[in-house]
Coordinates of C-alpha atoms in Angstrom, one line a residue:
F1 CA -51.9 -26.4 -0.6
L2 CA -53.9 -23.2 -0.2
S3 CA -57.7 -23.0 0.1
L4 CA -60.2 -20.2 0.8
I5 CA -62.3 -20.9 3.8
M6 CA -64.9 -18.3 4.8
R7 CA -62.9 -15.3 6.2
W8 CA -59.4 -16.6 6.0
V9 CA -56.9 -18.4 3.8
S10 CA -55.3 -21.6 5.3
A11 CA -52.3 -23.6 4.3
G12 CA -50.4 -26.7 5.4
G13 CA -51.0 -29.3 8.0
P14 CA -53.3 -32.4 7.9
R15 CA -56.9 -31.9 6.8
Q16 CA -58.0 -35.6 7.0
A17 CA -61.2 -36.3 9.0
G18 CA -60.4 -36.8 12.6
V19 CA -56.7 -35.7 12.3
A20 CA -55.7 -32.4 13.7
P21 CA -52.5 -30.4 13.2
D22 CA -50.1 -30.1 16.2
L23 CA -50.3 -26.3 16.0
L24 CA -52.6 -23.8 14.5
V25 CA -50.8 -20.6 13.5
V26 CA -52.9 -17.4 13.0
L27 CA -51.1 -14.5 11.3
C28 CA -52.7 -11.1 10.9
H29 CA -51.6 -8.7 8.2
G30 CA -50.7 -5.1 8.6
F31 CA -52.5 -1.8 7.8
G32 CA -53.1 -1.3 4.1
A33 CA -52.4 -4.9 3.1
S34 CA -54.8 -7.7 2.0
G35 CA -55.6 -11.0 3.6
Q36 CA -53.2 -12.7 1.2
D37 CA -50.2 -10.6 2.3
L38 CA -48.6 -13.0 4.7
V39 CA -49.5 -16.2 2.7
P40 CA -46.0 -16.3 1.0
L41 CA -44.4 -16.2 4.4
G42 CA -46.3 -19.4 5.4
G43 CA -45.4 -21.0 2.1
E44 CA -41.7 -20.2 2.5
M45 CA -41.7 -21.8 6.0
L46 CA -43.5 -24.9 4.8
Q47 CA -41.1 -25.3 2.0
D48 CA -38.0 -24.8 4.2
D49 CA -39.1 -27.3 6.8
P50 CA -41.0 -30.3 5.5
V51 CA -41.5 -31.7 9.0
L52 CA -43.1 -28.5 10.0
G53 CA -45.4 -28.6 7.0
A54 CA -46.8 -31.9 8.2
L55 CA -47.5 -30.6 11.7
V56 CA -48.6 -27.0 11.5
R57 CA -51.6 -25.3 9.8
F58 CA -51.5 -21.6 9.0
V59 CA -54.5 -19.3 9.0
F60 CA -54.4 -15.8 7.4
P61 CA -57.3 -13.7 8.4
A62 CA -58.5 -10.7 6.3
A63 CA -59.1 -7.5 8.3
P64 CA -62.7 -6.3 8.1
I65 CA -62.1 -2.6 7.1
L66 CA -61.7 -2.0 3.3
L67 CA -59.9 1.3 3.1
E68 CA -61.4 4.1 1.1
G69 CA -59.8 4.6 -2.3
A70 CA -58.2 1.2 -2.1
E71 CA -59.6 0.0 -5.4
P72 CA -58.5 -1.8 -7.4
F73 CA -56.3 -3.1 -4.6
D74 CA -57.7 -5.1 -1.6
A75 CA -56.2 -2.7 1.0
R76 CA -57.6 -3.5 4.5
A77 CA -57.2 -2.5 8.1
W78 CA -58.1 -3.7 11.6
W79 CA -58.7 -0.1 12.7
H80 CA -58.3 3.3 11.0
L81 CA -55.1 5.4 11.6
D82 CA -54.8 9.1 11.9
E83 CA -53.2 9.6 8.6
R84 CA -52.5 13.3 9.1
A85 CA -50.6 12.5 12.3
L86 CA -48.7 9.7 10.5
D87 CA -47.8 12.1 7.6
A88 CA -46.7 14.7 10.0
A89 CA -44.5 12.3 11.9
L90 CA -42.9 11.0 8.7
S91 CA -42.2 14.6 7.5
R92 CA -40.4 15.2 10.8
G93 CA -38.5 12.0 10.6
Q94 CA -40.0 10.8 13.9
P95 CA -41.7 7.3 13.9
L96 CA -45.0 7.0 15.7
D97 CA -45.0 6.0 19.4
P98 CA -48.6 5.0 20.2
R99 CA -48.0 3.5 23.6
R100 CA -50.6 5.7 25.2
E101 CA -53.2 5.2 22.5
A102 CA -56.2 2.9 22.6
P103 CA -57.9 2.9 19.1
A104 CA -61.6 3.1 19.3
E105 CA -62.0 0.3 16.8
L106 CA -59.6 -2.1 18.6
P107 CA -62.3 -3.8 20.8
A108 CA -64.3 -4.7 17.7
A109 CA -61.3 -5.9 15.9
R110 CA -60.3 -8.0 18.9
E111 CA -63.8 -9.5 19.1
R112 CA -63.7 -10.4 15.4
L113 CA -60.3 -12.1 15.7
T114 CA -61.4 -13.9 18.9
A115 CA -64.4 -15.3 17.0
L116 CA -62.3 -16.2 14.0
V117 CA -59.8 -18.1 16.2
A118 CA -62.6 -20.0 17.8
D119 CA -64.0 -20.9 14.4
A120 CA -60.6 -22.0 13.1
C121 CA -60.1 -24.1 16.3
R122 CA -63.4 -25.9 15.7
E123 CA -62.7 -26.3 11.9
E124 CA -59.2 -27.7 12.5
Q125 CA -59.9 -29.6 15.8
V126 CA -57.2 -27.7 17.7
P127 CA -57.5 -26.5 21.3
L128 CA -56.7 -22.9 22.1
H129 CA -53.6 -23.8 24.0
R130 CA -52.1 -25.2 20.7
V131 CA -52.6 -21.9 18.8
V132 CA -49.8 -19.5 17.9
L133 CA -51.0 -15.9 17.4
G134 CA -49.0 -13.3 15.5
G135 CA -48.8 -10.8 12.8
F136 CA -47.1 -7.8 11.2
S137 CA -47.3 -4.2 12.3
Q138 CA -51.0 -3.5 13.1
G139 CA -51.7 -7.2 12.9
A140 CA -49.0 -7.9 15.6
M141 CA -50.6 -5.3 17.9
L142 CA -54.0 -6.9 17.5
A143 CA -52.6 -10.4 18.0
L144 CA -51.0 -9.4 21.3
D145 CA -54.0 -7.5 22.5
T146 CA -56.2 -10.5 21.8
A147 CA -53.8 -13.0 23.3
L148 CA -53.7 -11.1 26.6
R149 CA -57.5 -11.3 26.9
L150 CA -58.4 -14.8 25.7
P151 CA -59.9 -17.2 28.3
D152 CA -56.8 -19.4 28.0
S153 CA -53.2 -18.9 27.1
V154 CA -52.1 -19.6 23.5
A155 CA -49.0 -21.6 22.7
G156 CA -46.9 -18.7 21.5
L157 CA -46.8 -15.2 19.9
A158 CA -45.0 -13.8 16.9
L159 CA -44.7 -10.0 16.8
F160 CA -43.2 -8.6 13.6
S161 CA -42.6 -4.9 13.5
G162 CA -45.4 -4.2 16.1
T163 CA -45.1 -1.8 19.0
L164 CA -46.5 -0.9 22.4
L165 CA -50.1 0.1 22.5
C166 CA -52.6 0.5 25.3
E167 CA -49.7 0.5 27.7
D168 CA -51.6 0.6 31.0
E169 CA -54.0 -2.1 30.0
W170 CA -51.3 -4.4 28.6
R171 CA -49.2 -3.9 31.7
S172 CA -52.1 -5.0 33.9
L173 CA -53.0 -8.0 31.7
A174 CA -49.6 -9.3 30.9
P175 CA -48.7 -11.0 34.2
A176 CA -51.5 -13.5 33.7
R177 CA -49.6 -14.8 30.7
R178 CA -46.4 -15.5 32.6
G179 CA -44.3 -18.2 30.9
L180 CA -45.8 -17.6 27.4
S181 CA -43.1 -17.6 24.8
F182 CA -42.9 -14.9 22.2
L183 CA -40.7 -13.8 19.3
Q184 CA -40.4 -10.1 18.5
S185 CA -38.6 -8.3 15.7
H186 CA -38.2 -4.7 14.8
G187 CA -36.1 -2.6 12.5
R188 CA -33.8 0.1 13.8
Q189 CA -34.5 2.2 10.8
D190 CA -38.3 1.7 10.9
P191 CA -39.8 5.0 9.7
L192 CA -43.3 4.2 10.8
L193 CA -43.2 2.7 14.3
S194 CA -40.7 3.8 17.0
F195 CA -37.9 1.3 17.7
A196 CA -37.8 2.7 21.2
A197 CA -41.4 1.9 21.8
A198 CA -40.9 -1.6 20.4
E199 CA -38.1 -2.1 22.9
G200 CA -40.5 -0.8 25.6
L201 CA -43.0 -3.5 24.6
Y202 CA -40.3 -6.2 24.9
Q203 CA -39.4 -4.9 28.4
L204 CA -43.0 -4.8 29.4
L205 CA -43.7 -8.4 28.4
T206 CA -40.5 -9.9 29.8
G207 CA -40.9 -7.9 33.0
A208 CA -44.3 -9.5 33.4
G209 CA -42.8 -13.0 33.1
L210 CA -43.3 -13.8 29.4
V211 CA -40.3 -15.5 27.8
G212 CA -39.2 -13.5 24.8
E213 CA -36.7 -13.6 22.0
W214 CA -35.8 -10.1 20.8
L215 CA -34.6 -9.7 17.2
P216 CA -33.6 -6.1 16.4
F217 CA -32.3 -5.7 12.9
D218 CA -30.8 -3.0 10.7
G219 CA -33.7 -2.3 8.3
P220 CA -37.1 -0.6 7.8
H221 CA -40.7 -1.7 8.5
T222 CA -40.6 -5.3 7.3
I223 CA -40.1 -9.0 8.3
P224 CA -36.4 -9.9 7.7
A225 CA -35.1 -13.3 6.8
Q226 CA -33.7 -13.9 10.2
A227 CA -37.1 -13.4 11.8
V228 CA -38.7 -15.9 9.4
H229 CA -35.9 -18.4 10.3
R230 CA -36.3 -17.9 14.0
F231 CA -40.1 -18.2 13.7
T232 CA -39.7 -21.5 11.8
H233 CA -37.5 -22.7 14.7
Q234 CA -40.0 -21.5 17.3
L235 CA -42.8 -23.4 15.6
R236 CA -40.7 -26.5 15.3
V237 CA -39.9 -26.5 19.0
L238 CA -43.6 -25.8 19.9
A239 CA -44.8 -28.6 17.6
T240 CA -42.2 -31.3 18.4
G241 CA -40.3 -30.3 21.5
E242 CA -37.1 -30.6 19.6
R243 CA -34.7 -27.8 20.4
G244 CA -31.8 -28.7 18.2

C-alpha cells in the first residue's frame, strides 16, 4: 500500500506496532521530477518479489525546491542547476561533467535528507545500518554525498544515472565506507550527464574499497529494466542473505 507521511511517500514492509522491516530503502528523485516520480519503481519491485515486499519498506522523499514555472506540475529539485550551461552543453552535444563542482545548495539538501532519514528510521524502527540510500540523477548524487557523511555506514547504495560531483571531497571521504556495497547504472547515450564522469565515479568508489556493481547500458538518461532487476536482487541479498 501507499501512504502519505509528512514529507515522503512510503510503501511496502510491515507497519504493525513493534514490528520493523528488515530494510528501509530511501530513493531520491531527480531534477525536475516530483516526490512521486520513483514510487512506480518501488511498486514494480514489490510486485515482482513478494518476499521482498514483506521485508523492505520504501521511502520516497520530495525535494524542497519547487521550480519556478513548474505549475501545474510538481517539478522539484534538490539544488538549482545552471540551465544556460546545460542548454549550451546540449547544443554542443556534450553531456555535463560536474566532477569539479560543489553546488552551493548541496549542504542544505544533505542536511534535509539526513534529517528525513533519521525521522524515517524512528518512524519505521530501523537502525541506520539497515538503510539503503539511492536515487536517480541529482537524487543519486545527493544520496551518495549524504551516505559518505552520515555518522554510520548505511547497508547499501543505488546510484541510477548519477555522476561524479565534489570529486576532492568524495575522494577524501570514501575510504571510510570501505566494504559498502553499491549498484551503479549509466547510459552510454546519456545526453545530460557524462558517461565518462560516471565511470570515473565508479573507479573512485571501488578504488576506495567500496564494493560495486557497474551496469552500463545502451540508452539515455533513465533507469533501465536490468538495473531494476539487479536492484531487486541487491535488496533481496541485503534483507535475507540469500544470494541465489
